[in-house]
mmCIF file with all atom_site columns, C-alpha atoms in Angstrom:
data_model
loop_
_atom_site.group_PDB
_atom_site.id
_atom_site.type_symbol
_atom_site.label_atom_id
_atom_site.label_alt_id
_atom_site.label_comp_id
_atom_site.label_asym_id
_atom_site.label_entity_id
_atom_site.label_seq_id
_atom_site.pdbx_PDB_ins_code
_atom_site.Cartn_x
_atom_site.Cartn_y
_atom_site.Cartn_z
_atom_site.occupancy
_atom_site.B_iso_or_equiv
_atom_site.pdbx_formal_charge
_atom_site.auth_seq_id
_atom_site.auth_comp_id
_atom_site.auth_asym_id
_atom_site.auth_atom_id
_atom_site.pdbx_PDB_model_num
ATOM 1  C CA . UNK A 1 1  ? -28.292 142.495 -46.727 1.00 0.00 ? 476 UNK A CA 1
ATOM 2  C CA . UNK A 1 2  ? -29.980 139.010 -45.907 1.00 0.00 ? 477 UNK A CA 1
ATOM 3  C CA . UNK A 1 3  ? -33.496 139.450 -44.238 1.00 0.00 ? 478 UNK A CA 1
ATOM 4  C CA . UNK A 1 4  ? -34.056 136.818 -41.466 1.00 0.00 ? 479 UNK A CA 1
ATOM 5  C CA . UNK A 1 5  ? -36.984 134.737 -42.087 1.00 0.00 ? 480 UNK A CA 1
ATOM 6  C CA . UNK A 1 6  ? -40.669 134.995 -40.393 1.00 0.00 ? 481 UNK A CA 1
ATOM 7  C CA . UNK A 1 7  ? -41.124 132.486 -37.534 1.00 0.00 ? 482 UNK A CA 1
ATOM 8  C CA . UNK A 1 8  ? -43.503 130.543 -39.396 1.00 0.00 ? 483 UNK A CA 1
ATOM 9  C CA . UNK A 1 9  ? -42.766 131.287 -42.993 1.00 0.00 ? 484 UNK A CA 1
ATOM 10 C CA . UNK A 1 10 ? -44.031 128.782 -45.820 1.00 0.00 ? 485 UNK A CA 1
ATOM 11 C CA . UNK A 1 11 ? -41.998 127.190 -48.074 1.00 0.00 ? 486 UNK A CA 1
ATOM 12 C CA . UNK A 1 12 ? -43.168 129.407 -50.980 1.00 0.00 ? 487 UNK A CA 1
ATOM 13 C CA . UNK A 1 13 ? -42.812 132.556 -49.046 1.00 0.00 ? 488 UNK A CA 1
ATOM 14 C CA . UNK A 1 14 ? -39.261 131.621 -48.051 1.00 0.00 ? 489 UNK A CA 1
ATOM 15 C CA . UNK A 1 15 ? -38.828 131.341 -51.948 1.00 0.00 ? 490 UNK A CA 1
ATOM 16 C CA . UNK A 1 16 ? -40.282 134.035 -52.786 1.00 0.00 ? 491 UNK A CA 1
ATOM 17 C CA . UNK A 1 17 ? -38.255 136.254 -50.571 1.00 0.00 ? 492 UNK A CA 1
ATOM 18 C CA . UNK A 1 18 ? -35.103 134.444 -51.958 1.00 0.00 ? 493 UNK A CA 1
ATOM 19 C CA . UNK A 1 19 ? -35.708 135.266 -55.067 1.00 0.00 ? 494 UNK A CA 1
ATOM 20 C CA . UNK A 1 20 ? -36.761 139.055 -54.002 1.00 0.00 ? 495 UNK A CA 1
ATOM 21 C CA . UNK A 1 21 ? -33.297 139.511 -52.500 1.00 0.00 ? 496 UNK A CA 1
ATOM 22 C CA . UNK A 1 22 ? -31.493 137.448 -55.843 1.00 0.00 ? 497 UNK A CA 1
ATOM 23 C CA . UNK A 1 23 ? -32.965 140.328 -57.932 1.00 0.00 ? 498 UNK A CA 1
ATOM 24 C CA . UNK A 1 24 ? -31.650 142.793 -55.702 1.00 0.00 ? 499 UNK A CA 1
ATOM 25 C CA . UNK A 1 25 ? -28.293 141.741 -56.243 1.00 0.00 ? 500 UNK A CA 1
ATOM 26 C CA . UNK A 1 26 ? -28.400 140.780 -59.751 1.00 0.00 ? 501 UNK A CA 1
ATOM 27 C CA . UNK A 1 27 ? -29.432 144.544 -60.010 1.00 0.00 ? 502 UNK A CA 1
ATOM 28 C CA . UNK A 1 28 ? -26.398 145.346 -57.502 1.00 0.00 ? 503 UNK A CA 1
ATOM 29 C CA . UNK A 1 29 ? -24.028 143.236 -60.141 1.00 0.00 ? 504 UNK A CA 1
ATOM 30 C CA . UNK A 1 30 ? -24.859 144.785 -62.900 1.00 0.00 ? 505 UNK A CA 1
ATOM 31 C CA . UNK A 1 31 ? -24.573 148.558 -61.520 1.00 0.00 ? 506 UNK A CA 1
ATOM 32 C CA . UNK A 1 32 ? -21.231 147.314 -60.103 1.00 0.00 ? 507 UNK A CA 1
ATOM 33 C CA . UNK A 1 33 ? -20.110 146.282 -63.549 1.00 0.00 ? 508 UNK A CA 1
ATOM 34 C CA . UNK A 1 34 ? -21.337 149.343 -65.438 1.00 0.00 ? 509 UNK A CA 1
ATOM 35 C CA . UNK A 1 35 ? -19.138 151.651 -62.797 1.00 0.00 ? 510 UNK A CA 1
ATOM 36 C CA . UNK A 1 36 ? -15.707 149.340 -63.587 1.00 0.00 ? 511 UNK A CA 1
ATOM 37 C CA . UNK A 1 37 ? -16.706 149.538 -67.311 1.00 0.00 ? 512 UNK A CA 1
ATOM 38 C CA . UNK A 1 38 ? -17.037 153.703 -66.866 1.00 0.00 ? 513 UNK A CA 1
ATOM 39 C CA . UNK A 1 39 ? -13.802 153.494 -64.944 1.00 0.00 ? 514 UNK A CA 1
ATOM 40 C CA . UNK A 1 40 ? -11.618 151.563 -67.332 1.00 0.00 ? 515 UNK A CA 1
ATOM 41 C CA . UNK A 1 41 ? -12.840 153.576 -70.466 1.00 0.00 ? 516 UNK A CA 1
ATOM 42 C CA . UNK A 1 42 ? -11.926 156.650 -68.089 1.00 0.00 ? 517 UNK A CA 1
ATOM 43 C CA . UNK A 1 43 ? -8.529  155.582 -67.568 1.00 0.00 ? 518 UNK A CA 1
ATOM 44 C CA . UNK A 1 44 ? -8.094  153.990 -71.288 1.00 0.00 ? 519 UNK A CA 1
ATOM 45 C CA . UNK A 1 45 ? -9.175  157.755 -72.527 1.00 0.00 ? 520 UNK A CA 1
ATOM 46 C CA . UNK A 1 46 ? -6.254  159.397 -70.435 1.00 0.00 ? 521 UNK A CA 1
ATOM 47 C CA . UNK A 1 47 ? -2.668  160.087 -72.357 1.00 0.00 ? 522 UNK A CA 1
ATOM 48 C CA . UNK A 1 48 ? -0.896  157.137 -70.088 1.00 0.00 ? 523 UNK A CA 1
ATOM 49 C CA . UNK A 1 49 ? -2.944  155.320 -68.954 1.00 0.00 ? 524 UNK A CA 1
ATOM 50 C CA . UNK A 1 50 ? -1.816  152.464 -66.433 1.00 0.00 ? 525 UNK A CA 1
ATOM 51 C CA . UNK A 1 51 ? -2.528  149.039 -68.003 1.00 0.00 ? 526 UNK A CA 1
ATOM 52 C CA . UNK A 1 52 ? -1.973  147.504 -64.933 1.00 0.00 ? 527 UNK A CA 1
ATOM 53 C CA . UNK A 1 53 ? -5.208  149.031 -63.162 1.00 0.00 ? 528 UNK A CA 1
ATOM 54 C CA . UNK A 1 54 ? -6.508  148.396 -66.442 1.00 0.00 ? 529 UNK A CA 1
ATOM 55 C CA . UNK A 1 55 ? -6.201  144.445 -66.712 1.00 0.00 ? 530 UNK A CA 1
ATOM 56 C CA . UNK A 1 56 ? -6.941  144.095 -63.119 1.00 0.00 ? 531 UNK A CA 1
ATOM 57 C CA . UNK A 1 57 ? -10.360 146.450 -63.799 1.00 0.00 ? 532 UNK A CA 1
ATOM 58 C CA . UNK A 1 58 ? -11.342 143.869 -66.505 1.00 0.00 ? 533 UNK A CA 1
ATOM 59 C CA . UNK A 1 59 ? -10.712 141.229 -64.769 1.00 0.00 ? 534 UNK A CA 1
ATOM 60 C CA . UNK A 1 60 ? -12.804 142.552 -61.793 1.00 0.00 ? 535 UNK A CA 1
ATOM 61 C CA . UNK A 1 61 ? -15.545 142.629 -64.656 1.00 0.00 ? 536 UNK A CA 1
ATOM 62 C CA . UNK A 1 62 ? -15.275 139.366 -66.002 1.00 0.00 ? 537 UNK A CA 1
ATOM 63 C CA . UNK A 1 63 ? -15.794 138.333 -62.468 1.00 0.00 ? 538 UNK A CA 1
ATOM 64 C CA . UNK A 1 64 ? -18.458 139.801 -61.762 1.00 0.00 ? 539 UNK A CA 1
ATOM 65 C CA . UNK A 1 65 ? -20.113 139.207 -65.811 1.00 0.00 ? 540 UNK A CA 1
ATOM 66 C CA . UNK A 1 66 ? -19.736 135.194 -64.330 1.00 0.00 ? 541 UNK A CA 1
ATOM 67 C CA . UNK A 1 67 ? -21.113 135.710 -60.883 1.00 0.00 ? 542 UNK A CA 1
ATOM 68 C CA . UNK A 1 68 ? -24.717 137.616 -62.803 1.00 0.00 ? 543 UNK A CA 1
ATOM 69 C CA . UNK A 1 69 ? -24.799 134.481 -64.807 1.00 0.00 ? 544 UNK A CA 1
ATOM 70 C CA . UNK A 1 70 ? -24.489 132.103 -61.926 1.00 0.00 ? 545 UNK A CA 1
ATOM 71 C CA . UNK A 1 71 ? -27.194 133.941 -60.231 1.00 0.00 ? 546 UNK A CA 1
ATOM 72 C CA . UNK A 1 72 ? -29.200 134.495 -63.361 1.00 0.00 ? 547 UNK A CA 1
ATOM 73 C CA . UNK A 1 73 ? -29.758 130.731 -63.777 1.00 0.00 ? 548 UNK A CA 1
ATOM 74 C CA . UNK A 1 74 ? -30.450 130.773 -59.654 1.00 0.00 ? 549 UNK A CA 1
ATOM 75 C CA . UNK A 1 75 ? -33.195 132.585 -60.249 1.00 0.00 ? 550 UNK A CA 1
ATOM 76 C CA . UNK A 1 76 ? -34.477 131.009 -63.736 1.00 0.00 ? 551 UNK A CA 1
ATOM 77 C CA . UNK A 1 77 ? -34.481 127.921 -61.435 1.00 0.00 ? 552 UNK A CA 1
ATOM 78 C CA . UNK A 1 78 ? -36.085 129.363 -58.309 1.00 0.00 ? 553 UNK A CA 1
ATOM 79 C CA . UNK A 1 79 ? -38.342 131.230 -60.528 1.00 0.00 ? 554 UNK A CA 1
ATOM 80 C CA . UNK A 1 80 ? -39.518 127.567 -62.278 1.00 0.00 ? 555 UNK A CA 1
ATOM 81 C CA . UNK A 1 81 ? -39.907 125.986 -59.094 1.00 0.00 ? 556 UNK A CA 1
ATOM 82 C CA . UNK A 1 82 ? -42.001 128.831 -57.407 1.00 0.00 ? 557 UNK A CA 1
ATOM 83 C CA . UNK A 1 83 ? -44.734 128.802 -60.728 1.00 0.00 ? 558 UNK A CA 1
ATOM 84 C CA . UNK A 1 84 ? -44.666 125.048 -60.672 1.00 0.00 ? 559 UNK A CA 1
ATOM 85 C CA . UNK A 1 85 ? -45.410 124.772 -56.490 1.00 0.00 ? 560 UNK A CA 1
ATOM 86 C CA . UNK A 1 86 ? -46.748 127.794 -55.472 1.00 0.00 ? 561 UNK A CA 1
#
């Protein structure tokens, strides 16, 4: 959930806050991707287990692996320019 900004909020403290809510959903990601991984070894330990949910699972997961990178470096780079300007 995206905050709205202060009235008169500075330039650092808007990116600050940004970056605040970038961990939150790299955190968010990466529970998101350890539930699908629990799920698909669930279904991968059952006798028959339906490759189709399966694939589609992983894929889900790959996804999401690319999206925590993406932000990852977001943050890196919003994390850089906050210690170099604020």
């Amino acid at each position: 959930m995206i905050e709205l900004p202060p009235p008169h909020e500075s330039g650092c403290a808007m990116m600050k806050r940004v970056a605040k809510d970038l961990e939150k959903e790299i955190d968010r990601t990466r529970d998101r991707i350890g539930e699908l991984q629990d799920k698909i070894a669930a279904l991968e330990a059952q006798a028959n287990p339906d490759q189709q949910e399966i694939q589609a699972l992983k894929k889900v997961v790959e996804q999401l692996r690319k999206k925590l990178e993406e932000d990852q470096s977001s943050l890196s780079t919003l994390q850089d320019v906050i210690s170099e300007n604020c």
